[in-house]
mmCIF file of C-alpha atoms and ligand atoms in Angstrom:
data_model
loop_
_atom_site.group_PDB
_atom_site.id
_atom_site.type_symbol
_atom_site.label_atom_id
_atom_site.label_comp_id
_atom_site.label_asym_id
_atom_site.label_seq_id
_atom_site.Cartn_x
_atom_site.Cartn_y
_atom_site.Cartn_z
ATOM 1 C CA UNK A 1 9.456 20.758 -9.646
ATOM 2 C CA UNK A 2 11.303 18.037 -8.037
ATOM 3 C CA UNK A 3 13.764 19.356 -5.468
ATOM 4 C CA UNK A 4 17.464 17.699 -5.359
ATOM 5 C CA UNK A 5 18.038 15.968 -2.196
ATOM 6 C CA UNK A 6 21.685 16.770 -2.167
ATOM 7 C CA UNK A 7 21.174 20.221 -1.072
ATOM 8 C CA UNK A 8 19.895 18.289 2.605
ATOM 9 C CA UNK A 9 22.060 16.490 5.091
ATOM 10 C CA UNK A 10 20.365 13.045 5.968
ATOM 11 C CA UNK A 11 19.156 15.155 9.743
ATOM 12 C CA UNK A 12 18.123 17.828 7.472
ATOM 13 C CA UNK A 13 15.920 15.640 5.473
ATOM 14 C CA UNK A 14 14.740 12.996 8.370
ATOM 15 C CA UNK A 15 13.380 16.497 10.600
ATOM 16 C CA UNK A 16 10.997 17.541 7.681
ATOM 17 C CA UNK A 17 7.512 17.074 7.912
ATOM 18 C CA UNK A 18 5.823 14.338 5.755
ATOM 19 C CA UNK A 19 4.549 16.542 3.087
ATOM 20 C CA UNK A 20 8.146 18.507 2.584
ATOM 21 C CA UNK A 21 9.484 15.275 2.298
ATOM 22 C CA UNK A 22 7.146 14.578 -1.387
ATOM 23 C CA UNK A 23 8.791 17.142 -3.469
ATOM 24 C CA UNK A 24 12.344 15.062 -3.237
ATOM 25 C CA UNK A 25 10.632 12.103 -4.049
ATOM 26 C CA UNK A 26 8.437 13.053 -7.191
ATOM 27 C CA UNK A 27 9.000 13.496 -10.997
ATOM 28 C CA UNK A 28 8.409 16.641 -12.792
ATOM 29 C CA UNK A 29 5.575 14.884 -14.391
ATOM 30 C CA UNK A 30 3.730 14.062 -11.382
ATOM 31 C CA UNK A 31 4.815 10.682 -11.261
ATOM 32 C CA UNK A 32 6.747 9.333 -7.980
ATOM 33 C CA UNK A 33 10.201 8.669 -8.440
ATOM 34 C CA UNK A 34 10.545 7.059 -4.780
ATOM 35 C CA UNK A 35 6.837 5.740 -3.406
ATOM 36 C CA UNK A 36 8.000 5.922 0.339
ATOM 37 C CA UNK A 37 4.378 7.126 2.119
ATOM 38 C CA UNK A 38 0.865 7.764 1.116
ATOM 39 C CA UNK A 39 1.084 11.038 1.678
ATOM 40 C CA UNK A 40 2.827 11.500 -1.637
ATOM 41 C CA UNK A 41 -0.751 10.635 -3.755
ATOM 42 C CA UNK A 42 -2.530 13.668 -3.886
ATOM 43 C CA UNK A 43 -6.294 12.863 -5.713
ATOM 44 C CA UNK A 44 -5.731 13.554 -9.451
ATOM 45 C CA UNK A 45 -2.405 10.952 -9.246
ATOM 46 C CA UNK A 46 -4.743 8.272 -7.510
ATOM 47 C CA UNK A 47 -7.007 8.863 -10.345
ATOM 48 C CA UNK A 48 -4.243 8.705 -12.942
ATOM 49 C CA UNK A 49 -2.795 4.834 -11.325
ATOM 50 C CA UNK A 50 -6.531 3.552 -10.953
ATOM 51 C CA UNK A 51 -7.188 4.374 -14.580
ATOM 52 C CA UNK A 52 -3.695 2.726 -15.738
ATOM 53 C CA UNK A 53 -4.202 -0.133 -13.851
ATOM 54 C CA UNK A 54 -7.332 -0.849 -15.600
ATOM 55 C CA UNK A 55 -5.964 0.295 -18.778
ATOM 56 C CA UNK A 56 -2.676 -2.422 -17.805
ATOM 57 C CA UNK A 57 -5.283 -5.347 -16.980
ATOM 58 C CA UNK A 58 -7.514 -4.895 -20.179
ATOM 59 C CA UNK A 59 -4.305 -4.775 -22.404
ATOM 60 C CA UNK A 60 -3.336 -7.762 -20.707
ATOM 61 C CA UNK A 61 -6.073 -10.020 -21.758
ATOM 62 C CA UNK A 62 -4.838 -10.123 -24.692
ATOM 63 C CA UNK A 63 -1.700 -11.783 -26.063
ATOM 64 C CA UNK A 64 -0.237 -8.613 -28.213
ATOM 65 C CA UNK A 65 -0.979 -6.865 -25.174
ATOM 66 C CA UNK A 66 0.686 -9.114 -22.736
ATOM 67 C CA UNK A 67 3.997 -8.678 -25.067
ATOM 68 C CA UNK A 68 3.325 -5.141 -25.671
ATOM 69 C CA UNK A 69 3.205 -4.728 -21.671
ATOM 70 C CA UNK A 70 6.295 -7.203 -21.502
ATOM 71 C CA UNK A 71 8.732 -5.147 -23.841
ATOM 72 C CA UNK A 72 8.199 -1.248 -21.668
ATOM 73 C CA UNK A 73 10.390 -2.391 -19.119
ATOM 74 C CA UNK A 74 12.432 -5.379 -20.647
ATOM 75 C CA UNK A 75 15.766 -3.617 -20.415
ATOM 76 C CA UNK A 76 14.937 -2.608 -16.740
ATOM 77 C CA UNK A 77 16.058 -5.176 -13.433
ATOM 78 C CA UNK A 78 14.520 -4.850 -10.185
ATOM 79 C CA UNK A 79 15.599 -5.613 -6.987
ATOM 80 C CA UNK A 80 12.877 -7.295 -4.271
ATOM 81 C CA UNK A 81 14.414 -6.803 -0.849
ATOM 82 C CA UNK A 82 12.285 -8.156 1.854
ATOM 83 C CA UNK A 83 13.914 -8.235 5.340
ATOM 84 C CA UNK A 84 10.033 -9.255 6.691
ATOM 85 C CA UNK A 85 7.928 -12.385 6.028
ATOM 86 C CA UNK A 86 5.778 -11.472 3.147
ATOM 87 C CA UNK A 87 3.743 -13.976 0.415
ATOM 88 C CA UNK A 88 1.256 -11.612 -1.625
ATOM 89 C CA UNK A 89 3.485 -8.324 -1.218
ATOM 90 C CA UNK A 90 6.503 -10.096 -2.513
ATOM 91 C CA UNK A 91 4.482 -12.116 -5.468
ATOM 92 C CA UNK A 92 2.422 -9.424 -6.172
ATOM 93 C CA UNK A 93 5.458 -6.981 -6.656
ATOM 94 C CA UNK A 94 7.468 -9.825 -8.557
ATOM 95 C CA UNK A 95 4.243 -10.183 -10.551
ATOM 96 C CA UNK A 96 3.952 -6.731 -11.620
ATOM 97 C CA UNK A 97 7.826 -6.310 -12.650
ATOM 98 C CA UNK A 98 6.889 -9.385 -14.586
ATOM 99 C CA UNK A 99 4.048 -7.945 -16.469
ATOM 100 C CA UNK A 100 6.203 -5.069 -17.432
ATOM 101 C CA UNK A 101 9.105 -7.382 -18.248
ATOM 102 C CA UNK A 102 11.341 -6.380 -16.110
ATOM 103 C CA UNK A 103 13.940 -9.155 -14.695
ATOM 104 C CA UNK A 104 14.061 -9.231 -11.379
ATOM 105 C CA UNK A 105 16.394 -10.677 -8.337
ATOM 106 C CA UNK A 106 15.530 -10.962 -4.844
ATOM 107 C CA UNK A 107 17.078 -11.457 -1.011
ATOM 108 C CA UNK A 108 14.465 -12.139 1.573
ATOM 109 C CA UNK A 109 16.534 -13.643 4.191
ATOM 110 C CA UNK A 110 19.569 -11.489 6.283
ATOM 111 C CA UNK A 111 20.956 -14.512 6.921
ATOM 112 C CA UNK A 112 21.803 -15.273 3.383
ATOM 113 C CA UNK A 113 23.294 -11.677 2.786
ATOM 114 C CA UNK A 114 26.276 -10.278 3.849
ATOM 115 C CA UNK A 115 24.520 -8.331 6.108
ATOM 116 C CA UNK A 116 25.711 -11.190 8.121
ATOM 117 C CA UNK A 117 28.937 -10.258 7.604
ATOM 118 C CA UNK A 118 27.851 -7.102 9.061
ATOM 119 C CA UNK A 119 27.765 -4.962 6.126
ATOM 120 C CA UNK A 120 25.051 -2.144 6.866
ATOM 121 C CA UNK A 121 21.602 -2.055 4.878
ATOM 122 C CA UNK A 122 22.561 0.975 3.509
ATOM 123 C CA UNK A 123 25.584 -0.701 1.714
ATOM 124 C CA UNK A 124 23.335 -3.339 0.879
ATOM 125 C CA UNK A 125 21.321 -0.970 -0.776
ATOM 126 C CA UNK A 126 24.081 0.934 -2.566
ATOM 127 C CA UNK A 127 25.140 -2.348 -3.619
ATOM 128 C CA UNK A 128 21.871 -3.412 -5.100
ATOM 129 C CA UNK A 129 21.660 -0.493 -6.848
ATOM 130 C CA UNK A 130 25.219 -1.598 -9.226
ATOM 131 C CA UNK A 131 23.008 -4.293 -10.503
ATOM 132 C CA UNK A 132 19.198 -3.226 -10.458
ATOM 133 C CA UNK A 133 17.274 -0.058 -11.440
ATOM 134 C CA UNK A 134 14.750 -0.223 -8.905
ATOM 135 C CA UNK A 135 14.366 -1.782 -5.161
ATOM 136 C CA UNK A 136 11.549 -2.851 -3.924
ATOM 137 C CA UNK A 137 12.021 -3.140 0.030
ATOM 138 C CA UNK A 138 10.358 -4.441 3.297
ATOM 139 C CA UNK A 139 11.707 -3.855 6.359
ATOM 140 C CA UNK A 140 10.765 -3.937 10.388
ATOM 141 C CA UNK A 141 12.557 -0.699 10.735
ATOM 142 C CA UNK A 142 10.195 2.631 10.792
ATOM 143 C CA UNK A 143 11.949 5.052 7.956
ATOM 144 C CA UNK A 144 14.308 2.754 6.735
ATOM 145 C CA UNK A 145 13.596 2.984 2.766
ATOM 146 C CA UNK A 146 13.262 6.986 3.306
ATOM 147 C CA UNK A 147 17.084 6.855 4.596
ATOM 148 C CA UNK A 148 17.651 4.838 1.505
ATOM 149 C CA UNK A 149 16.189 6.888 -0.891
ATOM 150 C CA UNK A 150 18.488 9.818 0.767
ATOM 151 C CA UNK A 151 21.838 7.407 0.166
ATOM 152 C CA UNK A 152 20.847 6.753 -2.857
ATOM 153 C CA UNK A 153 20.581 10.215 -4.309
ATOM 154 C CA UNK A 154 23.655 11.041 -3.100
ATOM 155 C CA UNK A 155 25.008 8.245 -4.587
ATOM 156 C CA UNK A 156 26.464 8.226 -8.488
ATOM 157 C CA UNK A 157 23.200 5.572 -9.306
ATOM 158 C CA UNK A 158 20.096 7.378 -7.899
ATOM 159 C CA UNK A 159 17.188 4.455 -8.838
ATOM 160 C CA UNK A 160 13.932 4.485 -7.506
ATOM 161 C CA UNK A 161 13.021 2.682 -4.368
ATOM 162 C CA UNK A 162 9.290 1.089 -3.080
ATOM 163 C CA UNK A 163 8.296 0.714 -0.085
ATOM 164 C CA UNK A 164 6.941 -2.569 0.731
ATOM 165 C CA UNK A 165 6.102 -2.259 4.010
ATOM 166 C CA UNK A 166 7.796 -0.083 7.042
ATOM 167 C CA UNK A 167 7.513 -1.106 10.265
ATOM 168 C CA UNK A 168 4.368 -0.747 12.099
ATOM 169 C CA UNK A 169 4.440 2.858 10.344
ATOM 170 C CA UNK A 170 3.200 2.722 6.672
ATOM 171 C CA UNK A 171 2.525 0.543 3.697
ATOM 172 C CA UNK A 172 1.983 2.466 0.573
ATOM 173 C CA UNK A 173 1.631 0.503 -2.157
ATOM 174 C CA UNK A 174 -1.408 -1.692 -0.002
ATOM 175 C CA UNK A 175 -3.111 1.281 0.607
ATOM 176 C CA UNK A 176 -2.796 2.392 -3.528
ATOM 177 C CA UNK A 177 -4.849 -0.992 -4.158
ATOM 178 C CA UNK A 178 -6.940 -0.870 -1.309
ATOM 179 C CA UNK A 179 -8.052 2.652 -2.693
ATOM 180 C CA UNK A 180 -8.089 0.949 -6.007
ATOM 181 C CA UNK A 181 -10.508 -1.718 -4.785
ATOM 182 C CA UNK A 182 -12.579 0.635 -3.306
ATOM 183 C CA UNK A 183 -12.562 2.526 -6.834
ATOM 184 C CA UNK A 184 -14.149 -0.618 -8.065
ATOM 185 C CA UNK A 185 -16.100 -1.483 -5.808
ATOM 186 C CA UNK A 186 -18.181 1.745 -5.711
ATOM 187 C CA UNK A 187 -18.000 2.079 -9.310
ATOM 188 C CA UNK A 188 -21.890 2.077 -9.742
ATOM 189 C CA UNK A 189 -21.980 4.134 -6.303
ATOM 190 C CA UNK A 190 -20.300 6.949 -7.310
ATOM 191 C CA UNK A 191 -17.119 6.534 -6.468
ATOM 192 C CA UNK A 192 -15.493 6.516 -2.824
ATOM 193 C CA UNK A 193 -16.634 10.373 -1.957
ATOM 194 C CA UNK A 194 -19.249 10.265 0.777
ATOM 195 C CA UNK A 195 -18.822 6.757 2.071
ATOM 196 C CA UNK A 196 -18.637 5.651 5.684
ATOM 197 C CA UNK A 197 -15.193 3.152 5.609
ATOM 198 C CA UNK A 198 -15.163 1.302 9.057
ATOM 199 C CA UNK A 199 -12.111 -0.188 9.629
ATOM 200 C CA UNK A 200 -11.470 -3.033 12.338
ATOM 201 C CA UNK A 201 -9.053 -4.838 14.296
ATOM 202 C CA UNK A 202 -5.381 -3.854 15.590
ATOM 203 C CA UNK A 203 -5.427 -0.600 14.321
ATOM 204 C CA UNK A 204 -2.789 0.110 16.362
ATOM 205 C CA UNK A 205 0.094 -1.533 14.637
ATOM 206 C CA UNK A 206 -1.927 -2.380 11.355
ATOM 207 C CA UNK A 207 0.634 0.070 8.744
ATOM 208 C CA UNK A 208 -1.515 -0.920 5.822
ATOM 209 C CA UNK A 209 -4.827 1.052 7.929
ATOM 210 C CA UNK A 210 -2.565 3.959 9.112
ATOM 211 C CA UNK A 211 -1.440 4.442 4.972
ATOM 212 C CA UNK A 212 -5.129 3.562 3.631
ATOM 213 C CA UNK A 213 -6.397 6.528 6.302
ATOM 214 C CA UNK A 214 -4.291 8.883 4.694
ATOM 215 C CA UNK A 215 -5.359 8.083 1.103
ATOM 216 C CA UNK A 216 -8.810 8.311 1.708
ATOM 217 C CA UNK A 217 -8.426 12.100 3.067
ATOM 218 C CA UNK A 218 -7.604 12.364 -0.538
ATOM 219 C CA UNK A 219 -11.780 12.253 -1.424
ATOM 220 C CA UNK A 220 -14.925 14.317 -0.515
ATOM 221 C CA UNK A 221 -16.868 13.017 3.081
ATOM 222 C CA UNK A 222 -15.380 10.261 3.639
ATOM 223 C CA UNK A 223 -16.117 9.120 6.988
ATOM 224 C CA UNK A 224 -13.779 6.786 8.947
ATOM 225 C CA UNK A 225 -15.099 4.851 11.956
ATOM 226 C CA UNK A 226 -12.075 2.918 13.724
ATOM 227 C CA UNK A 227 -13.126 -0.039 15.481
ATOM 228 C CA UNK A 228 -11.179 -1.847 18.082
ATOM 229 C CA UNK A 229 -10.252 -3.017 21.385
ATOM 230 C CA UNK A 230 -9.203 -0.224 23.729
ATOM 231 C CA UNK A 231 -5.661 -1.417 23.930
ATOM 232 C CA UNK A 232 -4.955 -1.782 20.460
ATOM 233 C CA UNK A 233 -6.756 1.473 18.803
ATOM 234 C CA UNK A 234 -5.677 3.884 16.452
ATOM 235 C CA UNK A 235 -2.773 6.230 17.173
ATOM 236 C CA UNK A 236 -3.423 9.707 17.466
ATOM 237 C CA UNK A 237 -1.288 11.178 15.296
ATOM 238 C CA UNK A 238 -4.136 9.734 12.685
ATOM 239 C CA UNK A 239 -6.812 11.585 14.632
ATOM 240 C CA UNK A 240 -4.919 14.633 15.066
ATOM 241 C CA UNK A 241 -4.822 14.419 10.922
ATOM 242 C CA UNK A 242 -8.357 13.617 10.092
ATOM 243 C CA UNK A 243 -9.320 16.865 12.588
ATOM 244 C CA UNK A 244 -6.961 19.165 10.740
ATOM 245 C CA UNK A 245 -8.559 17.967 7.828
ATOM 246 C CA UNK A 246 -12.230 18.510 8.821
ATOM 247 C CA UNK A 247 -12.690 14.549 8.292
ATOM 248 C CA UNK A 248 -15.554 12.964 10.208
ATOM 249 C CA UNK A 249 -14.189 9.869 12.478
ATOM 250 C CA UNK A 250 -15.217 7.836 14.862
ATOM 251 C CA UNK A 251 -13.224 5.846 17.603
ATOM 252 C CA UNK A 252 -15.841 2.981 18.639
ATOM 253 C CA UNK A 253 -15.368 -0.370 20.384
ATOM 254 C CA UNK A 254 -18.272 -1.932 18.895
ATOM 255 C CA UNK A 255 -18.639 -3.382 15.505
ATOM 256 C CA UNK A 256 -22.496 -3.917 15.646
ATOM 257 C CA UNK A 257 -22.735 -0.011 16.315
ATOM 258 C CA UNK A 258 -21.100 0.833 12.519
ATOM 259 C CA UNK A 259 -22.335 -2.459 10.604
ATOM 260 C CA UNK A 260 -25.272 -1.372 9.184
ATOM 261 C CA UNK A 261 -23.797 2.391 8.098
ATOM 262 C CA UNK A 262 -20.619 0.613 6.704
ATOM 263 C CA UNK A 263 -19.737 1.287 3.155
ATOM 264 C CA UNK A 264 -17.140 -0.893 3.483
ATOM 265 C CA UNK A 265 -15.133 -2.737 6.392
ATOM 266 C CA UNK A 266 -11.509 -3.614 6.147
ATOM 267 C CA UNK A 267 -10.908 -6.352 8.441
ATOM 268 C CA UNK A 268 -7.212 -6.608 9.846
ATOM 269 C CA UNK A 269 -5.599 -9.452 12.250
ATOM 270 C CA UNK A 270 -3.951 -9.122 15.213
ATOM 271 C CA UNK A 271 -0.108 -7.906 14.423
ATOM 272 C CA UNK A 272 1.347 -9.851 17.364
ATOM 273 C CA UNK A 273 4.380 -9.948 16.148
ATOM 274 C CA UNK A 274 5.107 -6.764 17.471
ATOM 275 C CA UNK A 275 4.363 -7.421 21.048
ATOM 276 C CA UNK A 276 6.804 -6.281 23.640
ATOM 277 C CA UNK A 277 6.219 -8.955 26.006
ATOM 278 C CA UNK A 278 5.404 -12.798 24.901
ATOM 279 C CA UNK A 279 1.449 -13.231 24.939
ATOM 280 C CA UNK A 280 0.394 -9.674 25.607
ATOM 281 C CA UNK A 281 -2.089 -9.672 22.383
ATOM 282 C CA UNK A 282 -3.490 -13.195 23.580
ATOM 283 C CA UNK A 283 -4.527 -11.398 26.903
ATOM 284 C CA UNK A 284 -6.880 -9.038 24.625
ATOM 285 C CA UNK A 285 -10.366 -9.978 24.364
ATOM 286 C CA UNK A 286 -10.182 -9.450 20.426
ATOM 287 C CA UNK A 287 -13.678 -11.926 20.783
ATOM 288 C CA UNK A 288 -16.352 -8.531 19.402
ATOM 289 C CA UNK A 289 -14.063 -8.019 16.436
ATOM 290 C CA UNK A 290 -14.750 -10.878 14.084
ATOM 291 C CA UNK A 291 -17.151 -10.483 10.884
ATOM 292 C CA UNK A 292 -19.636 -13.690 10.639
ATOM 293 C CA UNK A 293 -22.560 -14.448 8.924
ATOM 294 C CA UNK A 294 -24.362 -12.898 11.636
ATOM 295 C CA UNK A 295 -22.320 -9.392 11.687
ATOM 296 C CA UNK A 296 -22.816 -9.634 7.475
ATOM 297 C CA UNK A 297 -26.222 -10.284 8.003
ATOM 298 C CA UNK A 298 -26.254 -6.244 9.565
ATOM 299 C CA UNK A 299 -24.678 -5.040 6.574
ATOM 300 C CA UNK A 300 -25.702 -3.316 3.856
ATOM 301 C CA UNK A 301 -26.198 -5.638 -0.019
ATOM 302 C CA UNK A 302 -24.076 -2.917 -1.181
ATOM 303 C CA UNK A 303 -21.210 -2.767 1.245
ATOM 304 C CA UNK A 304 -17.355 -4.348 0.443
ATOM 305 C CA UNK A 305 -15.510 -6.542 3.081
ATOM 306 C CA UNK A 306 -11.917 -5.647 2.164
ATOM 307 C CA UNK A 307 -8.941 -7.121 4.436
ATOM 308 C CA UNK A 308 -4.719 -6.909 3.591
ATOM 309 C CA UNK A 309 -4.433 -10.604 4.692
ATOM 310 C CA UNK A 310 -3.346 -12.555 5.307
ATOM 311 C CA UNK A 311 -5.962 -13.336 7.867
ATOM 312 C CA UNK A 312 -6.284 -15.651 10.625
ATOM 313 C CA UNK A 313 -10.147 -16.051 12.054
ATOM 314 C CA UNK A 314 -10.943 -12.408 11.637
ATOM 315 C CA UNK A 315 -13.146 -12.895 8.896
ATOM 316 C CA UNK A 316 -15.222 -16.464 8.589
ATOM 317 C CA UNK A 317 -14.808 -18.705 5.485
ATOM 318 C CA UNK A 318 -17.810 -18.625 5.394
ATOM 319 C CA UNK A 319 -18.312 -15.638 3.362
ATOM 320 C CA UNK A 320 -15.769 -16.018 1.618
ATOM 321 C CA UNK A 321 -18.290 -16.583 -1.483
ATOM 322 C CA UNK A 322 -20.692 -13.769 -0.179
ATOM 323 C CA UNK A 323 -20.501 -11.330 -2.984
ATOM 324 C CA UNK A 324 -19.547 -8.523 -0.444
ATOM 325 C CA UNK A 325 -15.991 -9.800 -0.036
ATOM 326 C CA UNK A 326 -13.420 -8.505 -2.205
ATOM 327 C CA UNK A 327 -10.200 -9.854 -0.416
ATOM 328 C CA UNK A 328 -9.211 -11.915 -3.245
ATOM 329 C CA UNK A 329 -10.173 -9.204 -5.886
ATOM 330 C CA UNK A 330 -8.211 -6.805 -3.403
ATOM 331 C CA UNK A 331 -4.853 -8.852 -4.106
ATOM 332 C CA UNK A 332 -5.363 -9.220 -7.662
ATOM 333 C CA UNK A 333 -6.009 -5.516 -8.024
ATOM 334 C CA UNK A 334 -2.494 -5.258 -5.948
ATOM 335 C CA UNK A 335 -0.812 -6.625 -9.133
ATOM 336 C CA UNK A 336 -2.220 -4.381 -11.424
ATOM 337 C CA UNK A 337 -1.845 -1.189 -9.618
ATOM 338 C CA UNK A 338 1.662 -2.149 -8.764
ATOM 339 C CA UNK A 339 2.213 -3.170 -11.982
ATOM 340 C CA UNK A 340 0.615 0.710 -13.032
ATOM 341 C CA UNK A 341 2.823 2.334 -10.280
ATOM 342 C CA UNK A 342 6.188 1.031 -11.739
ATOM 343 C CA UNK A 343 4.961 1.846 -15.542
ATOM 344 C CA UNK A 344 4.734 5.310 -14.355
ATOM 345 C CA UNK A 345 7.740 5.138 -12.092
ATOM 346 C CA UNK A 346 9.740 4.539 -15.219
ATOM 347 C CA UNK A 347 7.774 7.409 -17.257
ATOM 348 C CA UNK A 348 5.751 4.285 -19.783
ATOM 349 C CA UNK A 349 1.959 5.825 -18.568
ATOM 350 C CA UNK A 350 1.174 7.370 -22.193
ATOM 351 C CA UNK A 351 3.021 4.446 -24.025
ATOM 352 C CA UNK A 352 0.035 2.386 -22.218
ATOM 353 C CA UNK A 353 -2.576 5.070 -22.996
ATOM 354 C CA UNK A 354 -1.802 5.749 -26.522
ATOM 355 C CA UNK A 355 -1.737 1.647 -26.819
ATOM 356 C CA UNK A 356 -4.742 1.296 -24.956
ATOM 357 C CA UNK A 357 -6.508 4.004 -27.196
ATOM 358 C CA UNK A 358 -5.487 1.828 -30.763
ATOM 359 C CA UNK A 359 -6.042 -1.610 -29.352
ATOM 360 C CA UNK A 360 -9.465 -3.324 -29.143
ATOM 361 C CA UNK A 361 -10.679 -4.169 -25.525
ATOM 362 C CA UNK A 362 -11.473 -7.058 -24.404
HETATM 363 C C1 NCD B 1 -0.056 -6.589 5.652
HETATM 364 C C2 NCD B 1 1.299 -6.111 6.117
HETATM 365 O O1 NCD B 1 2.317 -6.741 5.877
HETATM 366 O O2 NCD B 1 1.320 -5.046 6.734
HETATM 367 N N1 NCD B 1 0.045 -7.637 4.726
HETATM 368 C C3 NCD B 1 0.134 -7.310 3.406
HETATM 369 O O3 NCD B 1 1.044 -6.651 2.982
HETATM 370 N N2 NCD B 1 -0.870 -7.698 2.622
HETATM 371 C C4 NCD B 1 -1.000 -6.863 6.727
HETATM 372 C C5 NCD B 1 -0.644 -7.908 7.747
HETATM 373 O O4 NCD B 1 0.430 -8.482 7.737
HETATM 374 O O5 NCD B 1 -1.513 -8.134 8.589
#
């Protein structure tokens, strides 16, 4: 049942654990109403968006399906609201709405809202939410779209809100098509349960690793291997997670170690936009933590590169066109799923089924 956030002050609400939170922010149906933090997917809903979003990009191919998938949301506006530098999140997101026909409207720069006028994000929001029936944000600020989703619902217009990226602190939608890329990737490997995922890089203020951790908790022996220079390794609150959840992990400094047992790597750059003082990641010997032909070259024929990019020299060109590397397929699948997220948001899953079902597939 999905609990009314009215009965909670905002400090009320903001002390509750993680998983208290998810009951304010889901549907009776199962469905999220607000997608705020991974730990809202619970296994049979990842398995319910992974299957939609293929359903979504089959119907797709075809015309009648592209305008069957373009009237669901056609009387439905979305807002994007990206306080952050974003490409692929923002296009990706705009893409989806598209797909669904939704219109949509966007600010990505403070300085051409009236937050420069010193109105509060929160009356931004409120104020987005007279025009639109859904926002999608980004912000810098840890927690900011789950204070949102609290003004909103005590607001006269509750809509839904997605988080595009908070802070250095989570990034759920990335993490719903990084699972859904590993979905597909494994597909003729059973699936993701019992696969060694090695991930690489700043781990420390990588949001899109911290959210994808979370998700993959979600299936049978997984093992997660967390590579990366001492200074910039994973928090422990993720540790402290994976050992309440009997998960297998390992915190390693060297890539060549975990190459060869890899299922698949995700690859992250260095997030030095976050640093404190000017230059402190270039001071990090970041050298051991680059994937070449030679580091490939230890991997398994099997095994997936996957990486959130955008990316700097993390991964080489050079296998770009090694049939291990799913980074582009990663981003398209980002569309789909997104695309499968907001049908759902907006209760249209069956409408897709039951079209799916009647339709021929391409
Ligand atoms: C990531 C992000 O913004 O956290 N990008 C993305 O959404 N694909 C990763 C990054 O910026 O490194």
């Amino acid at each position: 049942m999905q609990q009314d956030i009215t009965t909670l002050t905002w400090e009320a609400f903001e002390a509750l654990p993680l998983r208290e939170k998810a009951p304010y922010l889901m549907q009776d149906d199962g469905m999220p109403f607000h997608t705020l933090f991974a730990q809202q997917f619970g296994r049979p809903l990842l398995e319910r968006l992974c299957d939609l979003a293929t359903k979504i990009r089959r119907v797709a191919k075809r015309r009648e399906g592209a305008l069957f998938l373009a009237s669901l949301l056609s009387h439905k506006r979305a807002m994007l609201y990206f306080s952050q530098p974003s490409s692929r999140t923002f296009l990706s997101h705009l893409s989806a709405c598209e797909i669904l026909g939704m219109r949509t409207g966007s600010v990505r720069d403070a300085s051409t809202s009236s937050e420069l006028k010193g109105e509060s994000q929160e009356d931004s929001v409120r104020t987005f939410s007279s025009y639109f029936d859904l926002v999608i944000m980004r912000s810098p600020a840890r927690g900011l779209a789950e204070r949102m989703a609290w003004v909103l619902g005590n607001s006269e217009r509750n809509i839904p809100i997605i988080n595009a990226g908070s802070g250095k602190d989570q990034h759920p939608t990335q993490a719903l098509l990084d699972v859904y890329t590993l979905v597909r990737s494994f597909e003729t490997q059973g699936g993701i349960d019992g696969k060694t995922v090695v991930f690489v890089g700043d781990l420390l203020r990588g949001r899109t690793v911290r959210s994808l951790a979370y998700l993959l908790t979600r299936f049978r022996d997984v093992r997660q291997i967390f590579v990366a220079p001492r200074e910039l390794q994973i928090k422990d609150d993720i540790l402290e997670m994976l050992r309440r959840r009997g998960v297998a992990y390992e915190v390693s400094h060297d890539l060549r170690r975990w190459l060869p047992e890899a299922d698949a790597v995700y690859m992250t750059r260095i997030q030095d936009e976050w640093d404190t003082a000017s230059g402190e990641s270039a001071r990090i010997d970041t050298s051991a933590f680059k994937l070449g032909p030679d580091e490939a070259a230890l991997m398994r024929p099997s095994a997936a590169i996957l990486h959130p990019l955008p990316r700097r020299d993390e991964i080489s060109t050079a296998l770009d066109r090694d049939p291990r590397a799913k980074y582009w397929r990663q981003m398209r699948n980002g569309m789909w799923i997104r695309a499968a997220l907001i049908a759902a948001t907006f209760g249209k899953a069956a409408e897709i089924d039951a079209y799916y079902a009647d339709h021929p597939k391409p």
